[in-house]
Amino acid sequence: MAEDTELRYDPAKIEPKWLERWAADARLYAAEPAANGKPKYYVLEMLPYPSGQLHMGHVRNYAIGDALARHMWMRGYNVLHPMGWDAFGLPAENAALKNNTPPRQWTLGNIAAMKRQMLRLGLGYDWATEITTCLPDYYRWNQWFFLRMLERGLVYRKQSKVNWCPECATVLANEQVIDGCCWRHEDTRVEQRDLEQWFLRITAYAQELLDGLEKLEGWPEKVRTMQRNWIGRSQGAEIDFRFERSIKDILEEESGVAKPATSQERPAIRVFTTRIDTIFGATSVQLAPEHPLVTELAAHDSGLRAQVAYLIEEQKKARESGDVAAIEKHGVPTGHFAVNPFNNELMPIWVANYVLMDYGTGAIMSVPGHDERDFEFAKKYALPIRRVIAPAHAGAGALNGSSSSLEPEEAPLPFTSEDGVLVNSGEYSGMTCPQAQKLLQEAAARGAFGEAKVTYRLKDWGVSRQRYWGTPIPMIHCERDGLVPVPDDQLPVVLPENIEITQQGGSPLARLPEFVNVKCPKCGEPARRETDTMDTFVDSSWYFYRYIDAQNAQAPFDSAKARHWFPIDQYIGGVEHAILHLIYSRFWTKVMRDLDIIANDEPARRLFTQGMVIKDGAKMSKSKGNVVSPDDMVARYGADATRMYALFAAPPDRDLDWQEDGVAGVSRFLGRVYRLVTKYSCVVRSSPPASRDREASQTAAALLRKLHQTIARISLDFEGRWHFNTCVAAIMELVNELQAADAQLASGEIPAPVVAELLRTLVLLLAPFAPYLAAELWEELGEQSAILRAPWPQSDPGLAKEEEIEIPVQINGKLATVVRVPAGADSKAIEAAALADRKVQLRAAGKTVAKVIVVPGRAISLVVK
RNA sequence: GCGGAAGUGGUGAAAUGGCAAACACACUAGCCUUAGGAGCUAGCGCCGCGAGGCUUGCGGGUUCGAGUCCCGCCUUCCGCACCA
């Protein structure tokens, strides 16, 4: 009876024991120097924000990465598997406000707590390379990179309309605005404000960021598409429309009443279009309400001024509501005219609320016949609608002069397809759209009134934040010398510790005289420090380079080490970073390459985005009350069961519905493994490593077959398919077979060397998924060394091969029966077996077999008539 | 509107174009007992007493053979969106 209690699987005993042993072995999870000759493997999971608590999403992310890392260690790779903390950010300031705890203290406390959780989960990180982005030895390199970018013209400052979250009391990057709301405050509308801001010129790399996506074959198509959309390249042309003042102005001037303001020469209006082939159909020019020409015209026209102010207000409201597409199109005529350079036609200039100043040139030519929006606008204001494109296919007859039932001219407007032929377009009539686009662009360039032009939706990255808990921007404002960079030897600009955090009145740093007041590095006169801090996405744009050389005090890292370890072999994280972090870090990598400190163009060769962890069909959240705490799970079922369930419940790329009964199930399974192995461990320990005698028993051969099939299945999945759910299922099948053979194991019918192979391999297969139990059972089997260094098992195809297989027999496409044949049976043998089958004979009775298709080892199909 | 992914039992899911539902959860019945969040046995897509028939969102197609490939829809989720 005492024996039974010994056999009980108790993770609460096993896991703390190994946790302690692993903690004492600093080299267990450490990467080796590059010179060791082993192939390198850099596996990286996205570093967490130290909120204080791991959530299930983290557990899933890290369970995937850790399984992979452990597998690669066992495969003999030199594995780099680091972890760190994305430790700057607003929550630390909010906590400071709420609890009166300094942000640094709050953050470091959270880090300690979460690190404990990670250790308890048995995650195999090399903590010697740990990085914490809020510490000066890390963020000084943010400042260093900022200055290098400044030198290369990649940093600039400008007044601009910015997204402002009233809740955060700071600016947000475009990427941080989601449906018009703050990415951290889902219910807080983002406002538009005008502020002087620091920008990083990510647009300088727009084309390369786009082109690079083609080569990132190891990245999910979804992420590549999202980035492509975000960069938003459109190819088109910019065309100048000459300005003609209004008839009223002309009359006034001629009558000498007054010299109208618009009589002076004005620059042409430059429009951007992707459809220059429709230019003969333009019937008006539309300007954004904030277009400089509008501002100027409105200055002399109080009526216009009021209306434009209203349009601006409408646009602002629409932006803030997040549903820009839904607002009603609305506009006002200026009374002035623009001249179409291709046919010298006069068309009215309007100001419209659907034209955006920050895209293209802020001015468009309106072609109602061939654009949905222009059509809607023209209908509303009774502007002319003209057809200049006819569908290419419907109206072949019309073009060659004969009549046809489907007149191209009848295709309903607006006709927006480019699959058409130009009509009513002067000498360009009859051309296809692409032909006309090319020729019209060339003509514009020759006439010096336009050119081909590529426009991107991607905007430069605004990195200024008016908050305290971030990297200080290393710049100084001097009355005499203007903007002066902090010299390298004065880095880091350290974030002061004693500070009062408030949510009002701009940056808390600005209220700290000892921080703000400095001497200008150039002239030595009193000057002011920049008080904006950097967006936290700066921290995470390059953190994975720092892991390889985390203690380096002379440089962000050693370039030689970077050449060895980069690119990252496998990056794993949530898809929510598809356009924020993942585009910024690609940009940063390209900048670093151009600074000549790395050799790779892209940070990561392969990217894996795991699905979300949900509960009862909804994302876990405090407000829904469906949050499952990892600590609870570990306390009840152990780290192994918690991790293994996270891998077993769904393939890693899909959303995972957390069901506690499932965790209990995995825990019971681990219990079965524990009892099985401990029951026969004495057989294994006393067994000499003799060659196995596979003829000894049928059951032994069957078990070895299953074992080697399982090895093959799991090894293959680690190659890239990563369906760890089926890997775990395969191990369960193996264990089920072993349990079913308990009588044969107990009786000694299975030779000891076979038992040894079965159990040792079972434990090895379990090691990436349930590291605690694997370590415990490895020791139980008499092994001294770390299982992490044991070689991953090899599948023996000879042993894995089935002796007899079942072949489905189809008759006229329907499954009729299944026949058993020897594994190597050829087509003839399979056909004979099928035709000899009673059910087949019954069905084919009185008919002739017209055709036989045999796929050896797979299936046989008979066609009978 | 553009782009991406998905749709299979009560549930999570499995299935290189070749026996749909492996593995597990839940459930049902039974056994065991040291009464445990334990263990063991059996059952568990639908219709049918059965033989058997039907079944992977819907409709077509390719094929000896389709959950899987192609075409057209529908639904759900995700991303982008007056981007000219």
mmCIF file of N, CA and C in Angstrom, chain A residues 318-370:
data_model
loop_
_atom_site.group_PDB
_atom_site.id
_atom_site.type_symbol
_atom_site.label_atom_id
_atom_site.label_comp_id
_atom_site.label_asym_id
_atom_site.label_seq_id
_atom_site.Cartn_x
_atom_site.Cartn_y
_atom_site.Cartn_z
ATOM 1 N N ALA A 318 -14.637 63.784 -37.776
ATOM 2 C CA ALA A 318 -14.683 62.464 -38.406
ATOM 3 C C ALA A 318 -13.460 61.644 -38.013
ATOM 4 N N ARG A 319 -12.307 62.265 -38.024
ATOM 5 C CA ARG A 319 -11.084 61.581 -37.634
ATOM 6 C C ARG A 319 -11.160 61.087 -36.211
ATOM 7 N N GLU A 320 -11.664 61.942 -35.373
ATOM 8 C CA GLU A 320 -11.731 61.575 -33.960
ATOM 9 C C GLU A 320 -12.767 60.488 -33.708
ATOM 10 N N SER A 321 -13.804 60.464 -34.538
ATOM 11 C CA SER A 321 -14.818 59.427 -34.343
ATOM 12 C C SER A 321 -14.335 58.101 -34.912
ATOM 13 N N GLY A 322 -13.267 58.139 -35.705
ATOM 14 C CA GLY A 322 -12.696 56.909 -36.211
ATOM 15 C C GLY A 322 -13.388 56.367 -37.437
ATOM 16 N N ASP A 323 -14.476 56.952 -37.849
ATOM 17 C CA ASP A 323 -15.184 56.424 -39.008
ATOM 18 C C ASP A 323 -15.195 57.452 -40.129
ATOM 19 N N VAL A 324 -14.012 57.698 -40.635
ATOM 20 C CA VAL A 324 -13.844 58.737 -41.641
ATOM 21 C C VAL A 324 -14.650 58.437 -42.902
ATOM 22 N N ALA A 325 -14.721 57.150 -43.243
ATOM 23 C CA ALA A 325 -15.373 56.779 -44.496
ATOM 24 C C ALA A 325 -16.873 57.060 -44.469
ATOM 25 N N ALA A 326 -17.418 57.160 -43.245
ATOM 26 C CA ALA A 326 -18.870 57.251 -43.148
ATOM 27 C C ALA A 326 -19.419 58.681 -43.287
ATOM 28 N N ILE A 327 -18.550 59.683 -43.130
ATOM 29 C CA ILE A 327 -19.117 61.031 -43.141
ATOM 30 C C ILE A 327 -19.594 61.409 -44.541
ATOM 31 N N GLU A 328 -20.595 62.271 -44.555
ATOM 32 C CA GLU A 328 -21.160 62.650 -45.837
ATOM 33 C C GLU A 328 -20.209 63.591 -46.561
ATOM 34 N N LYS A 329 -20.079 63.348 -47.855
ATOM 35 C CA LYS A 329 -19.207 64.217 -48.641
ATOM 36 C C LYS A 329 -19.834 65.595 -48.726
ATOM 37 N N HIS A 330 -18.960 66.568 -48.601
ATOM 38 C CA HIS A 330 -19.446 67.917 -48.447
ATOM 39 C C HIS A 330 -18.380 68.844 -48.995
ATOM 40 N N GLY A 331 -18.771 69.920 -49.672
ATOM 41 C CA GLY A 331 -17.754 70.817 -50.219
ATOM 42 C C GLY A 331 -18.297 72.196 -50.539
ATOM 43 N N VAL A 332 -17.351 73.099 -50.826
ATOM 44 C CA VAL A 332 -17.757 74.454 -51.231
ATOM 45 C C VAL A 332 -16.944 74.889 -52.439
ATOM 46 N N PRO A 333 -17.588 75.567 -53.391
ATOM 47 C CA PRO A 333 -16.831 76.074 -54.547
ATOM 48 C C PRO A 333 -16.065 77.335 -54.153
ATOM 49 N N THR A 334 -14.874 77.498 -54.721
ATOM 50 C CA THR A 334 -14.093 78.699 -54.408
ATOM 51 C C THR A 334 -14.425 79.832 -55.373
ATOM 52 N N GLY A 335 -15.061 79.486 -56.506
ATOM 53 C CA GLY A 335 -15.318 80.491 -57.526
ATOM 54 C C GLY A 335 -14.203 80.585 -58.548
ATOM 55 N N HIS A 336 -13.040 80.017 -58.200
ATOM 56 C CA HIS A 336 -11.901 80.070 -59.115
ATOM 57 C C HIS A 336 -11.840 78.812 -59.960
ATOM 58 N N PHE A 337 -10.878 78.833 -60.906
ATOM 59 C CA PHE A 337 -10.828 77.739 -61.876
ATOM 60 C C PHE A 337 -9.438 77.142 -61.985
ATOM 61 N N ALA A 338 -9.443 75.905 -62.445
ATOM 62 C CA ALA A 338 -8.185 75.241 -62.761
ATOM 63 C C ALA A 338 -8.237 74.820 -64.217
ATOM 64 N N VAL A 339 -7.062 74.716 -64.824
ATOM 65 C CA VAL A 339 -7.016 74.399 -66.258
ATOM 66 C C VAL A 339 -6.384 73.032 -66.443
ATOM 67 N N ASN A 340 -7.134 72.166 -67.108
ATOM 68 C CA ASN A 340 -6.633 70.828 -67.407
ATOM 69 C C ASN A 340 -5.526 70.941 -68.448
ATOM 70 N N PRO A 341 -4.304 70.559 -68.128
ATOM 71 C CA PRO A 341 -3.184 70.801 -69.041
ATOM 72 C C PRO A 341 -3.294 69.996 -70.336
ATOM 73 N N PHE A 342 -4.139 68.986 -70.358
ATOM 74 C CA PHE A 342 -4.211 68.168 -71.574
ATOM 75 C C PHE A 342 -5.200 68.704 -72.596
ATOM 76 N N ASN A 343 -6.246 69.423 -72.141
ATOM 77 C CA ASN A 343 -7.204 69.943 -73.128
ATOM 78 C C ASN A 343 -7.565 71.392 -72.853
ATOM 79 N N ASN A 344 -6.830 72.014 -71.929
ATOM 80 C CA ASN A 344 -7.044 73.421 -71.590
ATOM 81 C C ASN A 344 -8.459 73.746 -71.160
ATOM 82 N N GLU A 345 -9.131 72.750 -70.656
ATOM 83 C CA GLU A 345 -10.488 72.972 -70.201
ATOM 84 C C GLU A 345 -10.478 73.642 -68.829
ATOM 85 N N LEU A 346 -11.410 74.578 -68.635
ATOM 86 C CA LEU A 346 -11.543 75.234 -67.336
ATOM 87 C C LEU A 346 -12.458 74.404 -66.467
ATOM 88 N N MET A 347 -12.058 74.200 -65.249
ATOM 89 C CA MET A 347 -12.969 73.489 -64.341
ATOM 90 C C MET A 347 -12.925 74.161 -62.986
ATOM 91 N N PRO A 348 -14.060 74.118 -62.267
ATOM 92 C CA PRO A 348 -14.135 74.818 -60.990
ATOM 93 C C PRO A 348 -13.236 74.184 -59.921
ATOM 94 N N ILE A 349 -12.704 75.038 -59.054
ATOM 95 C CA ILE A 349 -11.936 74.563 -57.901
ATOM 96 C C ILE A 349 -12.856 74.549 -56.685
ATOM 97 N N TRP A 350 -12.936 73.388 -56.068
ATOM 98 C CA TRP A 350 -13.751 73.228 -54.870
ATOM 99 C C TRP A 350 -12.857 72.895 -53.682
ATOM 100 N N VAL A 351 -13.443 73.071 -52.506
ATOM 101 C CA VAL A 351 -12.804 72.574 -51.282
ATOM 102 C C VAL A 351 -13.721 71.472 -50.755
ATOM 103 N N ALA A 352 -13.145 70.306 -50.459
ATOM 104 C CA ALA A 352 -14.011 69.190 -50.087
ATOM 105 C C ALA A 352 -13.518 68.508 -48.823
ATOM 106 N N ASN A 353 -14.458 68.022 -48.028
ATOM 107 C CA ASN A 353 -14.102 67.417 -46.741
ATOM 108 C C ASN A 353 -13.573 65.992 -46.896
ATOM 109 N N TYR A 354 -13.645 65.443 -48.098
ATOM 110 C CA TYR A 354 -13.136 64.078 -48.252
ATOM 111 C C TYR A 354 -11.715 64.055 -48.807
ATOM 112 N N VAL A 355 -11.132 65.212 -49.014
ATOM 113 C CA VAL A 355 -9.749 65.264 -49.484
ATOM 114 C C VAL A 355 -8.844 65.540 -48.287
ATOM 115 N N LEU A 356 -7.797 64.703 -48.180
ATOM 116 C CA LEU A 356 -6.925 64.757 -47.004
ATOM 117 C C LEU A 356 -5.618 65.457 -47.329
ATOM 118 N N MET A 357 -5.231 66.369 -46.438
ATOM 119 C CA MET A 357 -4.001 67.130 -46.701
ATOM 120 C C MET A 357 -2.757 66.263 -46.545
ATOM 121 N N ASP A 358 -2.849 65.232 -45.702
ATOM 122 C CA ASP A 358 -1.611 64.495 -45.424
ATOM 123 C C ASP A 358 -1.406 63.284 -46.324
ATOM 124 N N TYR A 359 -2.120 63.221 -47.423
ATOM 125 C CA TYR A 359 -1.840 62.156 -48.378
ATOM 126 C C TYR A 359 -1.706 62.770 -49.762
ATOM 127 N N GLY A 360 -0.741 62.300 -50.530
ATOM 128 C CA GLY A 360 -0.536 62.833 -51.871
ATOM 129 C C GLY A 360 -0.178 64.301 -51.780
ATOM 130 N N THR A 361 -0.866 65.150 -52.558
ATOM 131 C CA THR A 361 -0.545 66.581 -52.560
ATOM 132 C C THR A 361 -1.633 67.392 -51.853
ATOM 133 N N GLY A 362 -2.651 66.691 -51.349
ATOM 134 C CA GLY A 362 -3.762 67.409 -50.724
ATOM 135 C C GLY A 362 -4.706 68.011 -51.746
ATOM 136 N N ALA A 363 -4.536 67.599 -52.994
ATOM 137 C CA ALA A 363 -5.416 68.093 -54.051
ATOM 138 C C ALA A 363 -5.658 66.959 -55.039
ATOM 139 N N ILE A 364 -6.874 66.872 -55.547
ATOM 140 C CA ILE A 364 -7.170 65.817 -56.510
ATOM 141 C C ILE A 364 -7.899 66.402 -57.708
ATOM 142 N N MET A 365 -7.821 65.684 -58.824
ATOM 143 C CA MET A 365 -8.720 66.009 -59.921
ATOM 144 C C MET A 365 -9.924 65.103 -59.743
ATOM 145 N N SER A 366 -11.094 65.644 -59.899
ATOM 146 C CA SER A 366 -12.302 64.870 -59.652
ATOM 147 C C SER A 366 -12.829 64.323 -60.966
ATOM 148 N N VAL A 367 -12.908 62.988 -61.047
ATOM 149 C CA VAL A 367 -13.371 62.331 -62.270
ATOM 150 C C VAL A 367 -14.617 61.516 -61.930
ATOM 151 N N PRO A 368 -15.764 62.158 -61.941
ATOM 152 C CA PRO A 368 -16.979 61.490 -61.453
ATOM 153 C C PRO A 368 -17.346 60.235 -62.244
ATOM 154 N N GLY A 369 -16.995 60.204 -63.495
ATOM 155 C CA GLY A 369 -17.378 59.061 -64.321
ATOM 156 C C GLY A 369 -16.662 57.783 -63.930
ATOM 157 N N HIS A 370 -15.534 57.936 -63.250
ATOM 158 C CA HIS A 370 -14.696 56.749 -63.035
ATOM 159 C C HIS A 370 -14.147 56.648 -61.618
#
